[in-house]
mmCIF file of the C-alpha atoms, coordinates in Angstrom:
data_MODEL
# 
_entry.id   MODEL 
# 
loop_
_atom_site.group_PDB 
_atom_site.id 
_atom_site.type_symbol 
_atom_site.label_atom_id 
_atom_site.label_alt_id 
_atom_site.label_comp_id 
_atom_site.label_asym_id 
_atom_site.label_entity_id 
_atom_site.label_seq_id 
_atom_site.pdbx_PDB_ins_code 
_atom_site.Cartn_x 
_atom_site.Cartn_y 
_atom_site.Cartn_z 
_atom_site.occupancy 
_atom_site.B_iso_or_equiv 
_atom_site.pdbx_formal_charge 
_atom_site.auth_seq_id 
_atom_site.auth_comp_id 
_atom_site.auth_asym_id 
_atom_site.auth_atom_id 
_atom_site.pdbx_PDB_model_num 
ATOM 1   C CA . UNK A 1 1   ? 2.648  21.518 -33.250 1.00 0.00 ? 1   UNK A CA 1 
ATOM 2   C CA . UNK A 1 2   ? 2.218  25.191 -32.629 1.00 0.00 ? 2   UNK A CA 1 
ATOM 3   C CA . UNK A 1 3   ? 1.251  28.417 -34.492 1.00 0.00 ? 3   UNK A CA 1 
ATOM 4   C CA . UNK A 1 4   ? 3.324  31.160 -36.230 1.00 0.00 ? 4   UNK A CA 1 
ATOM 5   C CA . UNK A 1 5   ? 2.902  34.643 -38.046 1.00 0.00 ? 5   UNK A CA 1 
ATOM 6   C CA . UNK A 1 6   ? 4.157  35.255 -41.574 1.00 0.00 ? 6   UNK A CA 1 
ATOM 7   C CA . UNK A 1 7   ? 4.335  38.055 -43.420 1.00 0.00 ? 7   UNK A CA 1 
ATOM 8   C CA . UNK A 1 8   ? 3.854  37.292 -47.239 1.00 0.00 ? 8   UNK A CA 1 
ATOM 9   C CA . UNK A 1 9   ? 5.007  39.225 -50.374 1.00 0.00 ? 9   UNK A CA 1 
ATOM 10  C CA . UNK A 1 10  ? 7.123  41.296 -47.776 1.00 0.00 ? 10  UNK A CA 1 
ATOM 11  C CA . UNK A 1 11  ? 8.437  43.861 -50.040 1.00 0.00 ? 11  UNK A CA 1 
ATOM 12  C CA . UNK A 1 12  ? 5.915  44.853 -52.214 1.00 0.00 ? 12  UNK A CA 1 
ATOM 13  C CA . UNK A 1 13  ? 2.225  46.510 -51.981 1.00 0.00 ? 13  UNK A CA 1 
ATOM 14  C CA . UNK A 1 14  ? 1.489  47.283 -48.107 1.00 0.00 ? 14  UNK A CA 1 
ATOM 15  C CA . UNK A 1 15  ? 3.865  45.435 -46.696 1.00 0.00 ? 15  UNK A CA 1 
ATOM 16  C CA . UNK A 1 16  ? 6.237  47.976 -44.401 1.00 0.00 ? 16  UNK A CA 1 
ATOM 17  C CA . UNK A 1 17  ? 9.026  47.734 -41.713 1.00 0.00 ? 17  UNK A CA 1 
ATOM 18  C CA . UNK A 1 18  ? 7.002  49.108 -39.083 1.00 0.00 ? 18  UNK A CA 1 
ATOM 19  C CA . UNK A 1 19  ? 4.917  45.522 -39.655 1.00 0.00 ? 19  UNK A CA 1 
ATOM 20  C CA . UNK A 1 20  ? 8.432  43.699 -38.898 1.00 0.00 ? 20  UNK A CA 1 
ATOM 21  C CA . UNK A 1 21  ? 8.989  45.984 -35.862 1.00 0.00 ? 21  UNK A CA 1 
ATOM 22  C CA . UNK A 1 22  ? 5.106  45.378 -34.351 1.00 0.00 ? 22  UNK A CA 1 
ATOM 23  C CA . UNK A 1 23  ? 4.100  42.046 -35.253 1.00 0.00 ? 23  UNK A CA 1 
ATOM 24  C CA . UNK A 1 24  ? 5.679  39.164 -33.427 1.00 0.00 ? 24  UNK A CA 1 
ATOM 25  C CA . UNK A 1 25  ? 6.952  37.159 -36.531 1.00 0.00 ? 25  UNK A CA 1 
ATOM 26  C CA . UNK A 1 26  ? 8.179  34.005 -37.275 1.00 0.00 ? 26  UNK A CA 1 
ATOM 27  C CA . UNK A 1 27  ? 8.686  34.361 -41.114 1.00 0.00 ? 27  UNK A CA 1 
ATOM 28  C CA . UNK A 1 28  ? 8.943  37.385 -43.859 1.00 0.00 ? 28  UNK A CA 1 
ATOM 29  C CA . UNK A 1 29  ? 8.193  35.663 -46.977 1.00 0.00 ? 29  UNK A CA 1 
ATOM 30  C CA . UNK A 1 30  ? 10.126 37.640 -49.666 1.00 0.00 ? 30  UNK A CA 1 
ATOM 31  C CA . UNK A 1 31  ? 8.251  38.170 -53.180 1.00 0.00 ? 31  UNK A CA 1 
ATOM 32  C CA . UNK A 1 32  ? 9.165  36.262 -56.091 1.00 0.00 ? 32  UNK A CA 1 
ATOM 33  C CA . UNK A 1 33  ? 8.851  39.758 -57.736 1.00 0.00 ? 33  UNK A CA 1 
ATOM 34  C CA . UNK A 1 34  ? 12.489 40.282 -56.758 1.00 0.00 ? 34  UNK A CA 1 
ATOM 35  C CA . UNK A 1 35  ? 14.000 36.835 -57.389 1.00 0.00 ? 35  UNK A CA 1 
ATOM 36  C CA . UNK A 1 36  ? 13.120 36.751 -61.006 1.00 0.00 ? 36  UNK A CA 1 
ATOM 37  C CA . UNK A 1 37  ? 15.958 38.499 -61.777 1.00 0.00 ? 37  UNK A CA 1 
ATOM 38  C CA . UNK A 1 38  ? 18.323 38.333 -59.020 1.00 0.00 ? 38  UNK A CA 1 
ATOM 39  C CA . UNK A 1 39  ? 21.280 37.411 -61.199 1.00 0.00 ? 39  UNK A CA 1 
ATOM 40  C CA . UNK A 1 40  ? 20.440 40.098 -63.992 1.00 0.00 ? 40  UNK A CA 1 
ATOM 41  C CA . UNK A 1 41  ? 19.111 42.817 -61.845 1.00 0.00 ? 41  UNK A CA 1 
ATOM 42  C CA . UNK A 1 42  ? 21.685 44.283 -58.982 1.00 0.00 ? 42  UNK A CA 1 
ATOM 43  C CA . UNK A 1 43  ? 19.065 45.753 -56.839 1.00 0.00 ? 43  UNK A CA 1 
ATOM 44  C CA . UNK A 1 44  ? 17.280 42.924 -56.935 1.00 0.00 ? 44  UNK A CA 1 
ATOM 45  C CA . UNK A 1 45  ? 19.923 41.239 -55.641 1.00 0.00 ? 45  UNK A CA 1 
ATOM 46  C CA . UNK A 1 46  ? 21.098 43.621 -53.112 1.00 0.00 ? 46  UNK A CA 1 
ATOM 47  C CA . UNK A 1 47  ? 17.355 43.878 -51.801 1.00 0.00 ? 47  UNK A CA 1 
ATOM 48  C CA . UNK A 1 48  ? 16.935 40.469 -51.228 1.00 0.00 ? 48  UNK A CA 1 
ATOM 49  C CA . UNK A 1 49  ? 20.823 40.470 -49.692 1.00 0.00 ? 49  UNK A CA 1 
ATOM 50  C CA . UNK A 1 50  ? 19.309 43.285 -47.270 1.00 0.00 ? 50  UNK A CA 1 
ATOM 51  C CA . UNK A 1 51  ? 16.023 41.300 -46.187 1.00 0.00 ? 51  UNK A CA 1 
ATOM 52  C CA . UNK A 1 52  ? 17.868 38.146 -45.550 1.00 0.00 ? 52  UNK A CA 1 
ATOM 53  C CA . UNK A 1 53  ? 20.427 40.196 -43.276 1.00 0.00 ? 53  UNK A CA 1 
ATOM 54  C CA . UNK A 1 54  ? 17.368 41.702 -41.395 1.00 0.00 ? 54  UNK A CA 1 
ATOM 55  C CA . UNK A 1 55  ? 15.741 38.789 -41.145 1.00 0.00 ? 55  UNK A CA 1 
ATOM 56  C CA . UNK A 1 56  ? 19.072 37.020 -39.743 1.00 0.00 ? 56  UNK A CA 1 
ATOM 57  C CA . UNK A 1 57  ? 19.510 40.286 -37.393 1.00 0.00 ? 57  UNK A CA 1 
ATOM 58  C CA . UNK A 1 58  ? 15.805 40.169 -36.519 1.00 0.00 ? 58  UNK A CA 1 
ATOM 59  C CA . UNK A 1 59  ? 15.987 36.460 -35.825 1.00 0.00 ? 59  UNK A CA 1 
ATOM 60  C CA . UNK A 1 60  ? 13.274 36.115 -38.100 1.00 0.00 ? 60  UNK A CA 1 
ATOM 61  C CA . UNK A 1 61  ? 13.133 33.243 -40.645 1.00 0.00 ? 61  UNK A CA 1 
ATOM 62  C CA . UNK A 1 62  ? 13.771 34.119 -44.354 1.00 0.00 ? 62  UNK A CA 1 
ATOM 63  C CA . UNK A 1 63  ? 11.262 32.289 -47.166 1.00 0.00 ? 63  UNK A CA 1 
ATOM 64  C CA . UNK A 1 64  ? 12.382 33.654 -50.803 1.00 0.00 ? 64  UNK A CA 1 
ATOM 65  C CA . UNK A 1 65  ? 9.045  32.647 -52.861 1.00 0.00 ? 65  UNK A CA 1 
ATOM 66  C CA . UNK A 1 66  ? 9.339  32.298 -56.775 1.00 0.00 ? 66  UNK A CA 1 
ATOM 67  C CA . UNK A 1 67  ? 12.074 30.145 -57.433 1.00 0.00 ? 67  UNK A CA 1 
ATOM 68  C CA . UNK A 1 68  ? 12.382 28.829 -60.685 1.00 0.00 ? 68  UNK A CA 1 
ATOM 69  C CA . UNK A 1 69  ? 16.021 28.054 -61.673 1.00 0.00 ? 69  UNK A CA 1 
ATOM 70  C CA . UNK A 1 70  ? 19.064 26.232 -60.791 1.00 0.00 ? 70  UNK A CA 1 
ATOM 71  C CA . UNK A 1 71  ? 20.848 29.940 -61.227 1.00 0.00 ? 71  UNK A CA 1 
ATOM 72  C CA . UNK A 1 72  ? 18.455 31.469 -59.022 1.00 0.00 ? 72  UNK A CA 1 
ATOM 73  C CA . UNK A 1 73  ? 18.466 28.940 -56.415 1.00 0.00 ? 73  UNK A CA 1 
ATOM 74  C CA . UNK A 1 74  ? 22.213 29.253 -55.931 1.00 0.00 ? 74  UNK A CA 1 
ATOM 75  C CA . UNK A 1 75  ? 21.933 32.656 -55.768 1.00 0.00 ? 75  UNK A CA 1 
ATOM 76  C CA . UNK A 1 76  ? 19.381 32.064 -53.042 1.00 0.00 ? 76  UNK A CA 1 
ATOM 77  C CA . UNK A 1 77  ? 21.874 29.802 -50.988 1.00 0.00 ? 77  UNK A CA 1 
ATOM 78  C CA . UNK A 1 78  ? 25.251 31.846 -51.362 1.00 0.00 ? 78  UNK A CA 1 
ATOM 79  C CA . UNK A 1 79  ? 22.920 34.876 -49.639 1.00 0.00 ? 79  UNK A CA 1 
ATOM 80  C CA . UNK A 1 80  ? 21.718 32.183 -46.728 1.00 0.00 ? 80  UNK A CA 1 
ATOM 81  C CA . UNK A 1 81  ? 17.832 32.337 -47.585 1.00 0.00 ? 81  UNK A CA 1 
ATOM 82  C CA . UNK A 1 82  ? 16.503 29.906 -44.432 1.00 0.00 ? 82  UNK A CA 1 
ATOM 83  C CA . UNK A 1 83  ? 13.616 28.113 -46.903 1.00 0.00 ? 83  UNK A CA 1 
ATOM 84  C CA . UNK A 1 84  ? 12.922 28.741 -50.490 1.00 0.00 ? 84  UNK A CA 1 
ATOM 85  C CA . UNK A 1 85  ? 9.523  27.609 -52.403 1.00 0.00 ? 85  UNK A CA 1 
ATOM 86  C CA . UNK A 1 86  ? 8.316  27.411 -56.145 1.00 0.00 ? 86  UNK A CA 1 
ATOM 87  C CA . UNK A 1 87  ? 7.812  26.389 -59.034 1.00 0.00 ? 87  UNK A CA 1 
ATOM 88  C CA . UNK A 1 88  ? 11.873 24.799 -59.380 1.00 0.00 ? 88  UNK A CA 1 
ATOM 89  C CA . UNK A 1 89  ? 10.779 22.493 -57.175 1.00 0.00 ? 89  UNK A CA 1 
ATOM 90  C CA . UNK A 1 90  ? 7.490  21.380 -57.892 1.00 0.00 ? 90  UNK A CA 1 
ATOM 91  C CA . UNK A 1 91  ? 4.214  22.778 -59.069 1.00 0.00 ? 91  UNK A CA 1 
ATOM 92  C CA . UNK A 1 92  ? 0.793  22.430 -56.913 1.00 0.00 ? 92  UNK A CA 1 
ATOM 93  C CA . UNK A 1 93  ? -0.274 19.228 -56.722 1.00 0.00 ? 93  UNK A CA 1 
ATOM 94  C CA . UNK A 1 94  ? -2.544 16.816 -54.851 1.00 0.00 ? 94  UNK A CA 1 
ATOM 95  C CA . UNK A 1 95  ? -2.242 15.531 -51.567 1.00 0.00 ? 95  UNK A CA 1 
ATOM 96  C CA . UNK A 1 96  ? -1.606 11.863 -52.385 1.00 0.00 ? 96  UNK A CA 1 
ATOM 97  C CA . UNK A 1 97  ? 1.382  12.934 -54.585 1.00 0.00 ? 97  UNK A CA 1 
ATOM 98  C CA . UNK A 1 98  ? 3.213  14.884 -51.751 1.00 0.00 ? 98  UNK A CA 1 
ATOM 99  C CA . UNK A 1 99  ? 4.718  11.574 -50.597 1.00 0.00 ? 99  UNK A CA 1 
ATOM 100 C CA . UNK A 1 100 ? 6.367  10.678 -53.722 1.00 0.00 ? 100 UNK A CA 1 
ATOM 101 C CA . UNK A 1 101 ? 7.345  13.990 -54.443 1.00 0.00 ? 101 UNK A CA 1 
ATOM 102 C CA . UNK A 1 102 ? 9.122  14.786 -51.283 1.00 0.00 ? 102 UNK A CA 1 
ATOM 103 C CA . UNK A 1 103 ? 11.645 11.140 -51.097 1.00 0.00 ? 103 UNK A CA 1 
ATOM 104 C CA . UNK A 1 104 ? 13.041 12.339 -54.855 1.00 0.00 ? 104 UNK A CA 1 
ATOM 105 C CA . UNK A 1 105 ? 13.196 16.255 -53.951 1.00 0.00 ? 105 UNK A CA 1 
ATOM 106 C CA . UNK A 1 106 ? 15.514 14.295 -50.942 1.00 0.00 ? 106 UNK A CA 1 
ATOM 107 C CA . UNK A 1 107 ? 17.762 12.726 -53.351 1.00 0.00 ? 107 UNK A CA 1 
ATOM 108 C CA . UNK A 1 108 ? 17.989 15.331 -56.355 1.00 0.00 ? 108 UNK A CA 1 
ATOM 109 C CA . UNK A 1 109 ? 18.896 18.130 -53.493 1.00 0.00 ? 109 UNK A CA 1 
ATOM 110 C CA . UNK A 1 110 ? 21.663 16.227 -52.193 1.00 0.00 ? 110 UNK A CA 1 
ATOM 111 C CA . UNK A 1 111 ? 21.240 17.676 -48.466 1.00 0.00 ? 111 UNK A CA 1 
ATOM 112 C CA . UNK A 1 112 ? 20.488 21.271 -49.661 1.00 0.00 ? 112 UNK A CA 1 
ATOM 113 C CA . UNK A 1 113 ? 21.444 23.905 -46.669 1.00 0.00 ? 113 UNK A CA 1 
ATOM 114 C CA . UNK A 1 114 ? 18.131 25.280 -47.799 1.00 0.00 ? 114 UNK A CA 1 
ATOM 115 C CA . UNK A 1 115 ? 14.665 23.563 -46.633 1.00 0.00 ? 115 UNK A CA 1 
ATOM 116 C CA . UNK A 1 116 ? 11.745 23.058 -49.133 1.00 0.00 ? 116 UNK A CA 1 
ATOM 117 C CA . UNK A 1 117 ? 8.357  25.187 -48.394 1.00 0.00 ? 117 UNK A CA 1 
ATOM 118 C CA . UNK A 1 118 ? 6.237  23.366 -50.481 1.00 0.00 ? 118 UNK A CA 1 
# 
């Protein structure tokens, strides 16, 4: 087991390039401000298509946060997002539940390219 460095909510408040350019990072975790309405919104879209392509250039992994819909998870997996989290697949939730939780998220995603971040 080893240690990485993520940079959360990459694309909103402080968060800059010059962080992706300094820091040496494992993960940009995109901000579910922008996947809300990635199948409404075009630039939504085409922001979150730009950060996945720097992230793939970079090799950096991509986590898109704020995933609540079948739509927006397909979205997510046409672009090539490496992990997507929230709320679509589960909610917070105790420690002895994880265990359950995780053998039917195997069976409802049917071998999803994309991997959970619970």
């Amino acid at each position: 087991m080893g240690c990485g460095v993520s940079l959360d909510d990459f694309g909103t408040g402080y968060s800059s390039l010059s962080h992706v350019h300094r820091l040496p990072l494992d993960k940009i975790k995109i901000d579910r401000s922008f996947v809300s309405d990635i199948n409404d919104n075009p630039v939504s879209y085409k922001i979150i298509k730009s950060l996945t392509g720097l992230c793939d250039d970079m090799e950096i992994a991509c986590v898109v946060e704020g995933v609540e819909t079948r739509a927006q998870l397909d979205t997510l997996r046409r672009l090539g997002c490496d992990f997507i989290q929230g709320y679509y697949f589960a909610k917070p939730m105790t420690a002895g539940a994880i265990g359950d939780y995780l053998a039917k998220e195997r069976q409802r995603l049917d071998g999803a390219e994309a991997k959970v971040v619970a």
